[in-house]
Short mmCIF file of C-alpha atoms in Angstrom, two decimals:
data_model
loop_
_atom_site.label_atom_id
_atom_site.label_comp_id
_atom_site.label_asym_id
_atom_site.label_seq_id
_atom_site.Cartn_x
_atom_site.Cartn_y
_atom_site.Cartn_z
CA MET A 1 -16.32 -12.29 -0.84
CA ALA A 2 -19.36 -10.16 -0.94
CA MET A 3 -18.53 -6.44 0.08
CA ILE A 4 -21.82 -4.77 0.70
CA GLY A 5 -22.45 -3.97 4.14
CA SER A 6 -18.86 -4.88 5.24
CA THR A 7 -16.42 -2.25 6.71
CA ALA A 8 -12.96 -1.54 5.35
CA LEU A 9 -10.15 0.28 7.11
CA VAL A 10 -7.94 2.00 4.59
CA THR A 11 -4.51 3.58 5.80
CA GLY A 12 -2.82 6.16 3.73
CA ALA A 13 -6.27 7.16 2.63
CA SER A 14 -5.78 11.07 2.32
CA GLY A 15 -4.76 10.84 -1.40
CA GLY A 16 -3.38 8.83 -4.16
CA ILE A 17 -4.01 4.90 -4.33
CA GLY A 18 -5.67 5.08 -0.77
CA ALA A 19 -8.23 7.68 -1.76
CA ALA A 20 -9.08 5.93 -4.97
CA ILE A 21 -9.47 2.43 -3.17
CA ALA A 22 -11.79 4.37 -0.74
CA HIS A 23 -13.91 5.65 -3.42
CA ARG A 24 -14.08 2.31 -5.21
CA LEU A 25 -15.05 0.48 -2.00
CA ALA A 26 -17.60 3.07 -1.16
CA SER A 27 -19.21 2.43 -4.54
CA GLU A 28 -19.64 -1.13 -3.60
CA GLY A 29 -21.65 -0.21 -0.46
CA VAL A 30 -18.68 -0.66 2.18
CA ARG A 31 -18.49 1.27 5.10
CA LEU A 32 -15.27 2.89 5.43
CA VAL A 33 -12.69 3.91 8.34
CA LEU A 34 -10.02 6.25 6.74
CA VAL A 35 -6.71 6.68 8.42
CA ALA A 36 -3.87 9.27 7.64
CA ARG A 37 -1.79 12.00 9.18
CA SER A 38 -3.81 14.81 7.61
CA LYS A 39 -7.09 15.58 9.27
CA ASP A 40 -7.99 18.35 6.59
CA ALA A 41 -7.35 15.92 3.80
CA LEU A 42 -9.46 12.99 5.40
CA ASP A 43 -12.33 15.30 6.15
CA ALA A 44 -12.35 16.51 2.57
CA LEU A 45 -12.26 13.09 1.26
CA ALA A 46 -14.83 11.82 3.61
CA SER A 47 -17.13 14.89 2.44
CA THR A 48 -16.57 13.79 -1.31
CA ILE A 49 -17.29 10.09 -0.55
CA HIS A 50 -20.49 10.80 1.28
CA ALA A 51 -21.75 13.15 -1.49
CA ARG A 52 -20.90 10.84 -4.23
CA HIS A 53 -21.66 7.35 -2.76
CA GLY A 54 -23.98 8.13 0.33
CA VAL A 55 -21.39 6.50 2.67
CA ARG A 56 -20.26 8.51 5.60
CA PRO A 57 -16.71 7.37 6.50
CA THR A 58 -15.22 7.44 10.10
CA VAL A 59 -12.01 9.56 10.08
CA ILE A 60 -9.07 8.65 12.32
CA VAL A 61 -5.92 10.79 12.28
CA LEU A 62 -2.87 8.76 13.17
CA ASP A 63 0.85 8.76 12.28
CA LEU A 64 1.70 5.21 11.59
CA GLU A 65 5.33 5.84 12.11
CA ARG A 66 4.51 5.65 15.83
CA ARG A 67 5.27 2.50 17.86
CA ALA A 68 2.40 0.29 18.60
CA CYS A 69 0.37 2.11 15.99
CA GLY A 70 -1.76 -1.12 15.48
CA ALA A 71 -2.99 -1.15 19.24
CA LEU A 72 -3.72 2.46 19.26
CA LEU A 73 -5.70 2.22 16.02
CA LEU A 74 -7.57 -0.86 17.20
CA GLN A 75 -8.61 0.91 20.36
CA GLN A 76 -10.04 3.85 18.51
CA VAL A 77 -11.90 1.55 16.10
CA GLN A 78 -13.38 -0.46 18.98
CA ALA A 79 -14.40 2.68 20.96
CA ALA A 80 -16.43 3.67 18.00
CA GLY A 81 -18.12 0.24 17.97
CA ILE A 82 -16.60 -0.73 14.52
CA GLU A 83 -15.54 -4.31 13.43
CA VAL A 84 -13.16 -4.44 10.41
CA ASP A 85 -13.86 -6.98 7.78
CA LEU A 86 -11.34 -5.65 5.12
CA LEU A 87 -7.99 -4.19 6.18
CA VAL A 88 -6.10 -2.36 3.40
CA ASN A 89 -2.45 -1.56 4.41
CA ASN A 90 -1.71 1.23 1.94
CA ALA A 91 0.23 3.77 3.92
CA GLY A 92 3.84 4.32 2.82
CA PHE A 93 6.52 6.24 1.16
CA GLY A 94 9.74 6.19 -0.72
CA THR A 95 13.03 7.84 -1.05
CA TYR A 96 15.19 8.31 -4.05
CA GLY A 97 18.76 9.06 -4.80
CA ALA A 98 22.22 7.75 -4.11
CA PHE A 99 21.97 6.03 -0.70
CA GLU A 100 24.88 8.07 1.07
CA THR A 101 22.79 11.21 0.33
CA LEU A 102 19.63 10.08 2.02
CA ALA A 103 18.81 11.27 5.46
CA PRO A 104 19.15 8.34 7.88
CA GLU A 105 15.95 9.23 9.88
CA LEU A 106 13.89 9.08 6.68
CA GLU A 107 15.26 5.65 5.70
CA GLN A 108 14.35 4.46 9.21
CA ALA A 109 10.89 6.06 9.15
CA GLN A 110 10.41 4.53 5.74
CA ILE A 111 11.11 0.98 7.27
CA ALA A 112 8.71 1.93 10.30
CA VAL A 113 5.70 2.89 7.98
CA ASN A 114 6.24 0.43 5.04
CA ILE A 115 6.95 -2.57 7.19
CA GLY A 116 6.33 -1.87 10.89
CA ALA A 117 2.85 -0.50 10.46
CA VAL A 118 1.83 -3.25 8.09
CA VAL A 119 2.99 -5.99 10.61
CA ASP A 120 1.52 -4.03 13.74
CA LEU A 121 -1.90 -3.43 12.08
CA THR A 122 -2.29 -6.87 10.83
CA HIS A 123 -1.36 -8.39 14.15
CA ALA A 124 -3.67 -5.98 16.00
CA PHE A 125 -6.75 -6.69 13.74
CA LEU A 126 -6.38 -10.32 12.59
CA PRO A 127 -7.60 -11.95 15.78
CA GLY A 128 -11.01 -10.21 15.50
CA MET A 129 -11.06 -10.93 11.85
CA LEU A 130 -10.42 -14.58 12.50
CA ALA A 131 -13.35 -14.90 14.80
CA ARG A 132 -15.71 -13.41 12.16
CA GLY A 133 -14.37 -15.06 9.12
CA ARG A 134 -15.00 -14.28 5.52
CA VAL A 135 -12.63 -11.28 5.75
CA ALA A 136 -9.61 -9.96 3.84
CA ILE A 137 -6.38 -8.11 4.17
CA LEU A 138 -4.85 -6.46 1.34
CA ASN A 139 -1.29 -5.04 1.50
CA ILE A 140 0.01 -2.61 -1.00
CA ALA A 141 3.40 -3.76 -2.25
CA SER A 142 4.91 -2.87 -5.52
CA THR A 143 6.61 -4.23 -8.59
CA ALA A 144 9.74 -2.85 -6.95
CA ALA A 145 9.26 -6.01 -4.59
CA PHE A 146 10.54 -8.35 -7.38
CA GLN A 147 14.15 -7.15 -7.89
CA PRO A 148 16.71 -4.91 -6.07
CA CYS A 149 16.23 -1.20 -6.93
CA PRO A 150 19.54 0.80 -6.82
CA PHE A 151 18.62 4.52 -5.86
CA MET A 152 15.65 3.30 -4.27
CA ALA A 153 17.37 0.54 -2.21
CA VAL A 154 15.10 0.82 1.13
CA TYR A 155 11.93 1.27 -0.60
CA ALA A 156 12.31 -1.78 -2.80
CA ALA A 157 13.53 -3.87 0.11
CA THR A 158 10.44 -2.76 2.23
CA LYS A 159 8.15 -3.80 -0.44
CA ALA A 160 9.81 -7.13 -0.92
CA PHE A 161 9.08 -7.67 2.68
CA VAL A 162 5.40 -6.83 2.30
CA LEU A 163 5.11 -9.23 -0.84
CA SER A 164 6.73 -12.11 1.09
CA PHE A 165 4.80 -11.43 4.29
CA SER A 166 1.55 -11.38 2.39
CA GLU A 167 2.16 -14.53 0.53
CA ALA A 168 3.06 -16.37 3.71
CA LEU A 169 0.03 -15.15 5.48
CA TRP A 170 -2.17 -16.20 2.42
CA ALA A 171 -0.95 -19.65 2.81
CA GLU A 172 -1.14 -19.67 6.72
CA TYR A 173 -4.72 -18.29 6.84
CA ARG A 174 -6.50 -19.43 3.59
CA GLY A 175 -8.30 -22.35 5.21
CA ARG A 176 -9.49 -20.14 8.08
CA GLY A 177 -11.64 -17.60 6.48
CA VAL A 178 -9.06 -14.85 6.03
CA HIS A 179 -7.82 -14.08 2.63
CA VAL A 180 -4.54 -12.21 2.48
CA ALA A 181 -3.11 -10.65 -0.66
CA ALA A 182 -0.39 -8.32 -2.03
CA LEU A 183 -1.23 -5.78 -4.72
CA CYS A 184 1.77 -4.93 -6.76
CA PRO A 185 1.52 -1.66 -9.02
CA GLY A 186 4.22 -0.10 -10.81
CA ALA A 187 4.67 3.62 -11.04
CA VAL A 188 1.37 5.42 -10.32
CA ASP A 189 0.55 8.95 -10.89
CA THR A 190 0.10 10.28 -7.27
CA GLY A 191 1.88 12.53 -4.91
CA PHE A 192 4.24 9.74 -4.31
CA ILE A 193 6.57 10.75 -7.20
CA GLY A 194 6.62 14.33 -6.29
CA LYS A 195 7.69 13.51 -2.67
CA LEU A 196 10.64 11.63 -3.97
CA GLY A 197 12.38 15.10 -4.04
CA ASP A 198 13.97 15.00 -7.45
CA PRO A 199 11.90 16.38 -10.55
CA GLY A 200 14.33 14.36 -12.69
CA VAL A 201 12.72 11.12 -11.39
CA ARG A 202 9.77 11.63 -13.89
CA GLU A 203 12.40 11.35 -16.85
CA THR A 204 13.70 7.89 -15.65
CA ALA A 205 12.54 4.70 -17.55
CA VAL A 206 10.49 3.72 -14.48
CA PHE A 207 8.58 6.85 -13.84
CA SER A 208 8.03 8.29 -17.36
CA SER A 209 5.05 6.03 -17.74
CA THR A 210 2.54 5.68 -14.99
CA LEU A 211 -0.76 3.98 -14.18
CA SER A 212 -3.79 5.94 -12.72
CA PRO A 213 -4.96 5.44 -9.11
CA GLN A 214 -8.25 4.31 -10.30
CA VAL A 215 -6.74 1.56 -12.42
CA VAL A 216 -4.90 0.42 -9.25
CA ALA A 217 -8.04 0.63 -7.10
CA GLU A 218 -9.95 -1.64 -9.68
CA GLN A 219 -7.43 -4.17 -9.24
CA ALA A 220 -7.54 -3.89 -5.49
CA ILE A 221 -11.33 -4.78 -5.51
CA ARG A 222 -10.36 -7.90 -7.36
CA ALA A 223 -7.62 -8.79 -5.01
CA LEU A 224 -9.87 -8.35 -2.00
CA ARG A 225 -12.52 -10.57 -3.46
CA GLY A 226 -10.09 -13.45 -3.39
CA GLY A 227 -7.88 -15.60 -5.67
CA GLY A 228 -4.15 -15.91 -5.21
CA PRO A 229 -1.91 -13.90 -2.96
CA THR A 230 -0.11 -11.84 -5.52
CA HIS A 231 -1.94 -9.31 -7.88
CA ILE A 232 0.38 -7.35 -10.38
CA VAL A 233 -1.32 -4.35 -11.95
CA GLY A 234 -1.02 -4.04 -15.68
CA LEU A 235 0.02 -6.59 -18.27
CA LYS A 236 3.58 -5.02 -18.91
CA ASN A 237 4.32 -4.85 -15.23
CA ALA A 238 3.17 -8.57 -14.87
CA LEU A 239 5.64 -9.45 -17.73
CA LEU A 240 8.44 -7.56 -16.14
CA ALA A 241 7.87 -8.84 -12.69
CA ASN A 242 7.80 -12.48 -13.86
CA SER A 243 10.87 -12.09 -15.88
CA ALA A 244 12.61 -10.95 -12.69
CA ARG A 245 11.84 -14.26 -11.24
CA VAL A 246 14.05 -16.19 -13.74
CA THR A 247 16.68 -13.46 -14.47
CA PRO A 248 19.91 -13.74 -12.14
CA ARG A 249 19.51 -11.23 -9.42
CA ARG A 250 22.92 -9.60 -10.20
CA LEU A 251 21.70 -8.70 -13.59
CA MET A 252 18.32 -7.56 -12.30
CA ALA A 253 20.07 -5.16 -9.98
CA LEU A 254 22.19 -3.71 -12.93
CA ILE A 255 19.10 -3.37 -15.24
CA SER A 256 16.93 -1.75 -12.63
CA GLY A 257 19.75 0.67 -11.70
CA ALA A 258 20.04 1.71 -15.20
CA MET A 259 16.32 2.25 -15.21
CA LEU A 260 16.28 4.40 -12.05
CA ARG A 261 19.61 6.25 -12.39
CA PRO A 262 19.03 9.75 -11.22
CA ARG A 263 20.22 12.95 -12.90
CA THR A 264 20.84 14.54 -9.45
CA HIS A 265 21.26 13.05 -6.00
CA ALA A 266 18.17 14.07 -4.09
CA GLN A 267 16.03 12.98 -1.15
CA ARG A 268 12.61 13.01 -0.06
CA ALA A 269 11.15 16.48 0.38
#
């Protein structure tokens, strides 16, 4: 789809993948609505985007852990007279460590943001998008979606939901003017890794090698333009993800557990 002149709403936009996608969209002439919890970070990003790309983003501060966050966000967007053509559900976080050591409230919050907000925002914005047509929804999943991940059990399960949800909606709406896709990066060099709370996580096989947010953002643009429902970032990640489809799940759980085994039992900072 043509992007110039369209409007994209990006959640989790204050840093990392979200900020990189926002920059890349702005370079295509896309108007932006940036959503995250940190006003200072959003304002700084909006200023940088305006200086670099000539696009002046709209900033909305909202915690997507809140119930009915989709309706709240839609109200603010409509009040500003904005119609969203591209919805990028990027907000999310992970926890890391032996499951019994992780705070229950963080595990529930992770489900609320990684799953609840994706469903809620999609449900809120989809009717208007359907009415306009030639629109797209991009949900940020992960290569963790393709197999169980010991020591990141809840995170991987949430991303498996996002992948399945996106693939189902792609089939449901592909003939109705709405393209839905899931973007599946592997480990990315962002603040996500530091917030997992264990410095030793960078020494695991999974996080010892990372992609840049800019590489992920480039693939995000391709995914928004069309094609199939599943977009895996990086050849190595694609090979690993596709091998997981044909490997017994029991074996995949053991392999990913060995690749993620922590040196210490830590939780999100």
